[in-house]
PDB file of C-alpha atoms in Angstrom:
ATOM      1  CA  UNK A   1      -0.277  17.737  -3.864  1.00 56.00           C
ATOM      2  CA  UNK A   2       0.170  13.808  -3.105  1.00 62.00           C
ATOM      3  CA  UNK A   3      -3.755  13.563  -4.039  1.00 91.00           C
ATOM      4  CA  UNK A   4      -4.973  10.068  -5.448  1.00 97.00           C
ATOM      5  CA  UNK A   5      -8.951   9.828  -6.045  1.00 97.00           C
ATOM      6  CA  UNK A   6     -11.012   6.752  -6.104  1.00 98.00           C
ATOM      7  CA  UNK A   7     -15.240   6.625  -6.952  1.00 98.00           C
ATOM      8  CA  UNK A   8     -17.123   5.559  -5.835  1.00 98.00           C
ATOM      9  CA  UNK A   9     -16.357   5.266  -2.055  1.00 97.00           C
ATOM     10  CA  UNK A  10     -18.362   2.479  -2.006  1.00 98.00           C
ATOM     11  CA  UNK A  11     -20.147  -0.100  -4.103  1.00 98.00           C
ATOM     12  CA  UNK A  12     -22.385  -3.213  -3.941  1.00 97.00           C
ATOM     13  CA  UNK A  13     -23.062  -5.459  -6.748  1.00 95.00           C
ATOM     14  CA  UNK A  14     -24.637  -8.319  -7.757  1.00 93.00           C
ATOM     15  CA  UNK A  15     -22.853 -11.057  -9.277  1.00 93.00           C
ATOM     16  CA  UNK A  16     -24.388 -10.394 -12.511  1.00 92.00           C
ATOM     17  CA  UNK A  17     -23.844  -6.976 -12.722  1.00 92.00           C
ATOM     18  CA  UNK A  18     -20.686  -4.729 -14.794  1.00 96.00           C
ATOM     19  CA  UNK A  19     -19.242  -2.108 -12.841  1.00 97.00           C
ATOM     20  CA  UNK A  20     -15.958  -0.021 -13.181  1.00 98.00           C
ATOM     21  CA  UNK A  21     -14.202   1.500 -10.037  1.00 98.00           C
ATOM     22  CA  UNK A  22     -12.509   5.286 -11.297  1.00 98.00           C
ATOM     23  CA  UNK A  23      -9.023   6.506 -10.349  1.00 98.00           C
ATOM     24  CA  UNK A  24      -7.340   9.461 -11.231  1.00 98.00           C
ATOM     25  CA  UNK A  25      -4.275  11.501 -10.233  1.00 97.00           C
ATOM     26  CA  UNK A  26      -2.575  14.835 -11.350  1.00 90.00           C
ATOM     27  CA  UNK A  27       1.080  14.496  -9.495  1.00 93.00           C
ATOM     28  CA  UNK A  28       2.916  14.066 -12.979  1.00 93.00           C
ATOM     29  CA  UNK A  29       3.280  10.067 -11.726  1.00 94.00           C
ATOM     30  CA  UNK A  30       3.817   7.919 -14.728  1.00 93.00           C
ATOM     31  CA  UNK A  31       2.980   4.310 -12.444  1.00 93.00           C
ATOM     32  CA  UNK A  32      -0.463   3.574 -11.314  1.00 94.00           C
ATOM     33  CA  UNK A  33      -1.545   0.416  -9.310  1.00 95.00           C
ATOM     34  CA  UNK A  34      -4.615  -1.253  -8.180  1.00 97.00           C
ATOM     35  CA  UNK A  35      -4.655  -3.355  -4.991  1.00 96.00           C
ATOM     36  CA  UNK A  36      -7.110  -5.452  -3.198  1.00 97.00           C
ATOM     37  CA  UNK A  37      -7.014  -5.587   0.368  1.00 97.00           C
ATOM     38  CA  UNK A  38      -9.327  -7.650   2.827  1.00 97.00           C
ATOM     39  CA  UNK A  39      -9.536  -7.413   6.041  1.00 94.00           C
ATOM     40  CA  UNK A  40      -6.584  -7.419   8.857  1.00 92.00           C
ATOM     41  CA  UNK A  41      -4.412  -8.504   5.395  1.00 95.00           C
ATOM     42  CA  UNK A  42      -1.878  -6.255   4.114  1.00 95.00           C
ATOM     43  CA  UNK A  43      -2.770  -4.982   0.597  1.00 95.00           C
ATOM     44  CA  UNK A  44      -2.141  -7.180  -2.411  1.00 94.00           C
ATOM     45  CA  UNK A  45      -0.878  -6.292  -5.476  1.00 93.00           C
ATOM     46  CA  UNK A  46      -3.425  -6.995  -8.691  1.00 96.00           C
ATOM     47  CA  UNK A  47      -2.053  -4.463 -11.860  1.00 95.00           C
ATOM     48  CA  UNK A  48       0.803  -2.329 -12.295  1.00 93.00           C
ATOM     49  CA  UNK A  49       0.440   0.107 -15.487  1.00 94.00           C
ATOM     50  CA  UNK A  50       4.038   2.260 -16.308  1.00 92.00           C
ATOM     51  CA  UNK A  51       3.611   4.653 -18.859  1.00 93.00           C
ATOM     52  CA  UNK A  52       0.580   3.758 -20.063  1.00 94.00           C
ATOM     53  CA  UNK A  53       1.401  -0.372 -20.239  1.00 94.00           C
ATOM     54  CA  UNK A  54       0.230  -3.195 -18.461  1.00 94.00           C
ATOM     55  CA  UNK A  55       3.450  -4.028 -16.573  1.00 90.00           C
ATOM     56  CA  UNK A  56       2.539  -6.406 -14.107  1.00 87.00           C
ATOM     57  CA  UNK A  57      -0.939  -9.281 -13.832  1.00 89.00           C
ATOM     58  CA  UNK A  58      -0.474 -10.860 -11.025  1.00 88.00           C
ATOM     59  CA  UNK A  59      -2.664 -13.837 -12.165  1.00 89.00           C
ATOM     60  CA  UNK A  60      -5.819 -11.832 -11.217  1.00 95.00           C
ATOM     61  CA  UNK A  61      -9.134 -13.541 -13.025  1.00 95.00           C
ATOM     62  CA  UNK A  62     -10.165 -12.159 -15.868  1.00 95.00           C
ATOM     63  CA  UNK A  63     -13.426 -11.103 -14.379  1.00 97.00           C
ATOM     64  CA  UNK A  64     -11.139  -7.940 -13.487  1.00 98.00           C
ATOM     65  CA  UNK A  65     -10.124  -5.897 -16.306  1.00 97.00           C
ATOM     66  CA  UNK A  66      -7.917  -3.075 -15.858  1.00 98.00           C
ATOM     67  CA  UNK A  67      -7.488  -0.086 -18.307  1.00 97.00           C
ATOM     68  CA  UNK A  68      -5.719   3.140 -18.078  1.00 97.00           C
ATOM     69  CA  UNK A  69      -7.196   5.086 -20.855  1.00 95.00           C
ATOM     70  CA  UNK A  70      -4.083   8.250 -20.506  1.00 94.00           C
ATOM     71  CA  UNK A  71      -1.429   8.948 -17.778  1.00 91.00           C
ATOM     72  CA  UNK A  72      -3.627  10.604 -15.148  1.00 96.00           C
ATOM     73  CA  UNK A  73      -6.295   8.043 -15.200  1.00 98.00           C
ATOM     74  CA  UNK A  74      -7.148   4.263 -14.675  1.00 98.00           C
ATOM     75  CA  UNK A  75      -9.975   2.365 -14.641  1.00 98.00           C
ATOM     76  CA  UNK A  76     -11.049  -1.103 -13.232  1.00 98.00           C
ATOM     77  CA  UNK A  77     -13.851  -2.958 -14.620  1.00 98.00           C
ATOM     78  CA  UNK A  78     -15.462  -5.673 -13.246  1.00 97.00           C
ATOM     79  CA  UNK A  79     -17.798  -8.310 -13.988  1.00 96.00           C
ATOM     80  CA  UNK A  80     -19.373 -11.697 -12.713  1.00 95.00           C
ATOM     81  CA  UNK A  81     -17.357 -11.427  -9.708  1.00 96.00           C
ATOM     82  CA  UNK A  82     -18.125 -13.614  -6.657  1.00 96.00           C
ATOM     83  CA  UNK A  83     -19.153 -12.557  -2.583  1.00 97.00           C
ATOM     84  CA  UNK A  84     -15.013 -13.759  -2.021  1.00 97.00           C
ATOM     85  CA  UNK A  85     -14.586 -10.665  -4.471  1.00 98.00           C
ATOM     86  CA  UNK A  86     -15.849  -8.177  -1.444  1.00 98.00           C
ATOM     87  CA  UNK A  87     -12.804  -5.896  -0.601  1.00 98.00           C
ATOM     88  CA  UNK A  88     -11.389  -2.675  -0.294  1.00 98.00           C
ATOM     89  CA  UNK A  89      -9.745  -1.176  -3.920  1.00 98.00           C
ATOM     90  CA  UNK A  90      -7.011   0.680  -3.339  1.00 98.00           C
ATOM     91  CA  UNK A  91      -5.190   2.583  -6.355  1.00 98.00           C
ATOM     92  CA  UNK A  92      -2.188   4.011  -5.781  1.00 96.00           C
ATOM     93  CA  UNK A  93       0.481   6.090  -7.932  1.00 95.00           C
ATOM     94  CA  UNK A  94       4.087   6.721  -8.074  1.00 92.00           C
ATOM     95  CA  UNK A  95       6.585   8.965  -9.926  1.00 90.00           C
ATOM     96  CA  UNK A  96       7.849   5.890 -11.771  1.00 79.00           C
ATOM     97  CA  UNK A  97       7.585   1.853 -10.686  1.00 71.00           C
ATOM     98  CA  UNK A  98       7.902   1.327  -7.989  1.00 68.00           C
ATOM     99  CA  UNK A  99       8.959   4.247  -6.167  1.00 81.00           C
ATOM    100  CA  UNK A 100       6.964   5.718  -3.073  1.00 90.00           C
ATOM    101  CA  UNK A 101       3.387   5.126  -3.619  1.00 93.00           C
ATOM    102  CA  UNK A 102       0.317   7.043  -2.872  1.00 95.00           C
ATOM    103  CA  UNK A 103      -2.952   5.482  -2.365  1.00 97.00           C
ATOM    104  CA  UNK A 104      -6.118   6.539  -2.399  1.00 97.00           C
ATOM    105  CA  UNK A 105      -9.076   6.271  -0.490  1.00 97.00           C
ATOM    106  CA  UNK A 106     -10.128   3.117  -1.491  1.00 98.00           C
ATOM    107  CA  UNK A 107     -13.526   1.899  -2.922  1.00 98.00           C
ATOM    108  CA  UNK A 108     -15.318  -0.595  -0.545  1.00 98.00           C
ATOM    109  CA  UNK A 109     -16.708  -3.351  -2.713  1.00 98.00           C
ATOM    110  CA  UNK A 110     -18.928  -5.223  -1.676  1.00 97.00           C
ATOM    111  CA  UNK A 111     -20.599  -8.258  -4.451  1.00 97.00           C
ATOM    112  CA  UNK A 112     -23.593 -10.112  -3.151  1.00 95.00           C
TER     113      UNK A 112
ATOM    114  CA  UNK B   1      10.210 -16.049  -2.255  1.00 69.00           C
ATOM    115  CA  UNK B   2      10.687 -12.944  -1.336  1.00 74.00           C
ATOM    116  CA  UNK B   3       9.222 -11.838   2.275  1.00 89.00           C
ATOM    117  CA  UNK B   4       8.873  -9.214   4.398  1.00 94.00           C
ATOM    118  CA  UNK B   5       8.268  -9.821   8.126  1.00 96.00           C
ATOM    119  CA  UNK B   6       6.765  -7.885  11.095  1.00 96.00           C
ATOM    120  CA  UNK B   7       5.067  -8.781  14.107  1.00 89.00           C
ATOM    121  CA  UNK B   8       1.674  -8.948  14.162  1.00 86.00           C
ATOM    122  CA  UNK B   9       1.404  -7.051  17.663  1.00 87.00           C
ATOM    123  CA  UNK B  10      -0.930  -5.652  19.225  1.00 93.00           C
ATOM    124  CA  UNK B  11       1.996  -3.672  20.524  1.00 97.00           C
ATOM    125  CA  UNK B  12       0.888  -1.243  23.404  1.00 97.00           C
ATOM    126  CA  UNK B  13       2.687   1.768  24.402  1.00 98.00           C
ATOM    127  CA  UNK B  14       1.153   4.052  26.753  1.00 98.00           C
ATOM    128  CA  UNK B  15       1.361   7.994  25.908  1.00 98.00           C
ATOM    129  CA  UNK B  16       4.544   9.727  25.864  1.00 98.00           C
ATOM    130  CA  UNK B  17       6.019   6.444  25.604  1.00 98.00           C
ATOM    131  CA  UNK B  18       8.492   5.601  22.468  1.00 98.00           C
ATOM    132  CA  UNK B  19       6.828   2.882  20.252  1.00 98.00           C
ATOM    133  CA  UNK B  20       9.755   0.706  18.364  1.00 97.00           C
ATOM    134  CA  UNK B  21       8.538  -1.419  15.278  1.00 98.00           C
ATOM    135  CA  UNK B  22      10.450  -3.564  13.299  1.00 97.00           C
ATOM    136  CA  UNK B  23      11.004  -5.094   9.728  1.00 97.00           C
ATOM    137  CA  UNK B  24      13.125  -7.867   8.560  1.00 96.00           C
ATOM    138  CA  UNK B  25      13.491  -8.306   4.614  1.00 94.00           C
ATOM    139  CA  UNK B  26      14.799 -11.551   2.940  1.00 91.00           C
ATOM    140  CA  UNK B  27      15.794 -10.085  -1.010  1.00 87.00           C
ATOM    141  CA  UNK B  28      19.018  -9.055  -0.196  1.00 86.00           C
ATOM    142  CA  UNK B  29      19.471  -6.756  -3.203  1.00 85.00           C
ATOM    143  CA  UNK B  30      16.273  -4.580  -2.077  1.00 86.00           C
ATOM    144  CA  UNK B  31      16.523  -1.009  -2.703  1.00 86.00           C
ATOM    145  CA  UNK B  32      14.068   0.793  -1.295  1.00 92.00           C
ATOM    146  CA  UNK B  33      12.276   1.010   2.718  1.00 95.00           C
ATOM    147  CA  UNK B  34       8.633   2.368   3.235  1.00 97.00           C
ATOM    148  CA  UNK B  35       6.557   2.799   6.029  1.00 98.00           C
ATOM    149  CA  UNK B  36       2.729   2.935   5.815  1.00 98.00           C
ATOM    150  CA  UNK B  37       0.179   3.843   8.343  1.00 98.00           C
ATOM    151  CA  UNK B  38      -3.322   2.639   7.898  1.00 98.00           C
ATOM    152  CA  UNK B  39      -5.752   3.296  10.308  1.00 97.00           C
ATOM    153  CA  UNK B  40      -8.815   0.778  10.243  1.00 95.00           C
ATOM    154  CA  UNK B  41     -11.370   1.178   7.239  1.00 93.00           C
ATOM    155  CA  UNK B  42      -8.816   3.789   5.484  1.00 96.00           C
ATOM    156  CA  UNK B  43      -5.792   3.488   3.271  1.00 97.00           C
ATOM    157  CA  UNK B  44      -2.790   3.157   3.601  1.00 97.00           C
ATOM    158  CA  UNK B  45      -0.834   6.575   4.077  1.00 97.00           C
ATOM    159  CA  UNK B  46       2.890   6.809   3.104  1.00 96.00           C
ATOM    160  CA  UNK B  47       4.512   8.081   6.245  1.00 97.00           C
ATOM    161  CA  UNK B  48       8.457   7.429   6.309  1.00 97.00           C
ATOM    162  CA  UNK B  49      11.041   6.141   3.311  1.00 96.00           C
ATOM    163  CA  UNK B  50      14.829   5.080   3.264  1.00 96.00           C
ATOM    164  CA  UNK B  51      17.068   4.516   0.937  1.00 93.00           C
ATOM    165  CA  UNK B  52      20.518   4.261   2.614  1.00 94.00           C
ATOM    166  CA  UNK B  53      21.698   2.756   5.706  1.00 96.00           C
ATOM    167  CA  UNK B  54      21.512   4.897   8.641  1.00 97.00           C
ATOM    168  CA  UNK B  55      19.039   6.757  10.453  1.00 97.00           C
ATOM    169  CA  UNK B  56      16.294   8.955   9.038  1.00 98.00           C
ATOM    170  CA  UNK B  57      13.909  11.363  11.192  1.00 98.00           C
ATOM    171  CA  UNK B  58      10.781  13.511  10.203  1.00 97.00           C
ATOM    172  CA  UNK B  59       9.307  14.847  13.447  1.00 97.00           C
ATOM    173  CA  UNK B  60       8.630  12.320  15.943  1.00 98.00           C
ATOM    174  CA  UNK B  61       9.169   9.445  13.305  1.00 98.00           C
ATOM    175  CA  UNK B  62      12.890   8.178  12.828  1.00 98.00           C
ATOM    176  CA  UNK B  63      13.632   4.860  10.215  1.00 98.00           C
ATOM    177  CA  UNK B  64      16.517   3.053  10.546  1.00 98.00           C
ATOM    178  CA  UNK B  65      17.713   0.807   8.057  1.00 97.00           C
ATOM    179  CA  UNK B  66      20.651  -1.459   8.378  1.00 97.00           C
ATOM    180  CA  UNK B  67      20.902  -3.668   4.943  1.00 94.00           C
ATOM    181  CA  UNK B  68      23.880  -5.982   6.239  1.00 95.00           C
ATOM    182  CA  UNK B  69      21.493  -7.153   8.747  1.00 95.00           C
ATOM    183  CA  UNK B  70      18.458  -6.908   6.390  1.00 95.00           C
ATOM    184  CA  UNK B  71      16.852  -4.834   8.786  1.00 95.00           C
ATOM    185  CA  UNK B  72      14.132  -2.155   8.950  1.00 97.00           C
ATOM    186  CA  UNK B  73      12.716   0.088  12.070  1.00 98.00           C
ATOM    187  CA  UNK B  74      10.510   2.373  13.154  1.00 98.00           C
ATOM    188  CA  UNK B  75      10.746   4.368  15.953  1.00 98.00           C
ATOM    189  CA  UNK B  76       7.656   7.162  17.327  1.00 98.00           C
ATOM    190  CA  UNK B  77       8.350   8.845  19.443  1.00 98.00           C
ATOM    191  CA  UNK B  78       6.063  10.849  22.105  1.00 98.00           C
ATOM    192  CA  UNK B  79       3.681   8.366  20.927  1.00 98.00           C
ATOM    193  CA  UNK B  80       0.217   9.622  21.293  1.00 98.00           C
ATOM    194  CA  UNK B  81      -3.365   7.343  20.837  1.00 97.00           C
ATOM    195  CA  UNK B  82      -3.822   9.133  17.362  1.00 97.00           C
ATOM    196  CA  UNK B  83      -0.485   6.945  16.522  1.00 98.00           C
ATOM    197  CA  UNK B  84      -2.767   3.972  17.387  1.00 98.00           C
ATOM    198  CA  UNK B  85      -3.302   2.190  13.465  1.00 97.00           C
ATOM    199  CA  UNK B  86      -1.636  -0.682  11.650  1.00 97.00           C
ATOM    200  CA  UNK B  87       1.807   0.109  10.318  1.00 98.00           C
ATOM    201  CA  UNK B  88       2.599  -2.158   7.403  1.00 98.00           C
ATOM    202  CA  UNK B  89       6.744  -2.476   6.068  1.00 97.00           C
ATOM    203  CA  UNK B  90       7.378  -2.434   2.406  1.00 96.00           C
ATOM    204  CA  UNK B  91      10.328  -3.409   0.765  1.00 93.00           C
ATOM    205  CA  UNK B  92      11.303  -3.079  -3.418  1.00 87.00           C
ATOM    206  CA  UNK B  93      14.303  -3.708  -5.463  1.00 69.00           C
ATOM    207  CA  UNK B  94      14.253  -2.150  -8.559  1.00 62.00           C
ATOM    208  CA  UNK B  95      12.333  -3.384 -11.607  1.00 63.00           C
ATOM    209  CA  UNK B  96      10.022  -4.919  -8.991  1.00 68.00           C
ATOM    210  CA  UNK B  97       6.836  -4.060  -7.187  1.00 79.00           C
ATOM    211  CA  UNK B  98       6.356  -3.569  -3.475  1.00 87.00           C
ATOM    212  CA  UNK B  99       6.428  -6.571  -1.484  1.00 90.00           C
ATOM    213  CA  UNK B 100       4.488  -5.858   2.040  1.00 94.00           C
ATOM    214  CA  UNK B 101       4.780  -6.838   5.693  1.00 95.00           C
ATOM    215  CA  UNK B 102       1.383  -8.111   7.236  1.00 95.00           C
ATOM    216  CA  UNK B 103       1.652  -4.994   9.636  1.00 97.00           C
ATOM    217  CA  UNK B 104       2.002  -4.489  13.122  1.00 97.00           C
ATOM    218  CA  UNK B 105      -0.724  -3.226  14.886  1.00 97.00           C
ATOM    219  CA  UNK B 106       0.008  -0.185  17.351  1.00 97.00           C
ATOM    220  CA  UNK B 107      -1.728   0.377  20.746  1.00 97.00           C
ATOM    221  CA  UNK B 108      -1.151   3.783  22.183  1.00 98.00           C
ATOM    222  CA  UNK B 109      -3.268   4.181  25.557  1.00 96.00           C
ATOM    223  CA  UNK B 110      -3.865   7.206  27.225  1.00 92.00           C
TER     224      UNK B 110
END
């Protein structure tokens, strides 16, 4: 089962508003990424977490706040973002970093 | 800076036709070869990975990876219009995270 999950499937916001986009996976993997992909762009790396531990920031504001509570699951929360902010979320897992990874569907964000 | 590099495209095959997309990598010491197909409003889906030089082949997919010439293919074929997506390159060394190509967009016409 190569099964990543992502909720919602889709979200609007205001620029006011706290939201948190869900992940969660149950292959064993002990790596979990999020992405952020616009359109017609390849996708573009924001977190990595390895066993539990923010690995990699890539300079991402700090209106995005990632969290992976235990091995299976992580979480992205966001707040005060901006309309530039509107893109799909992609999580993705892999047995360890940064072997194949497996993505999810994706939540479509979309901050007005 | 490391880079991965792929034509944009559109590249258009018609059916039945083989549909040859290519990868060039500048990190010399990368590891490890992926191939992702995303078709438009989904994610990406993992569809082919090499590790070693040489040629690799899972159905009608075959990767080909030549690290002296820092090199990366993929071949389809029998290509079919359900083949039609984006089909993005990614390229790691260890320690590291993915770096990806901007993707090549594939036409297959019936």
């Amino acid at each position: 089962d190569t099964e990543v999950t992502q909720t919602p499937k889709h979200l609007v916001m205001g620029m006011t508003n706290k939201k948190s986009l869900k992940c969660e996976q149950h292959m064993g993997h002990r790596a979990m990424y999020w992405y952020k992909q616009k359109a017609k762009k390849p996708p573009e790396l924001m977190f990595v977490y390895s066993y539990e531990k923010l690995s990699i920031n890539e300079s991402v504001p700090s209106r995005f706040s990632p969290e992976c509570p235990n091995s299976s699951l992580l979480n992205l929360h966001l707040h005060a973002l901006q309309p530039e902010d509107s893109a799909l979320y992609l999580c993705a897992s892999s047995h360890e970093a940064p072997s194949e990874q497996y993505f999810g569907p994706g939540t479509r964000l979309t901050v007005t | 800076q490391k880079e991965v590099e792929q034509n944009s495209g559109p590249l258009s095959v018609p059916e039945g036709a083989i549909a040859s997309l290519n990868c060039t990598y500048s990190d010399r010491v990368s590891q490890s070869f992926f191939w992702y197909r995303q078709y438009s409003g989904k994610s990406p889906e993992l569809i082919m990975s090499i590790y070693s030089n040489g040629d690799k082949e899972d159905g009608r997919f075959t990767a080909q990876l030549n690290k002296a010439s820092q090199y990366v293919s993929l071949l389809i074929r029998d290509s079919q219009p359900s083949d039609s997506a984006t089909y993005l390159c990614a390229v790691n060394q260890a320690g590291t995270a993915l770096i990806f190509g901007k993707g090549t967009t594939l036409s297959v016409s019936s």
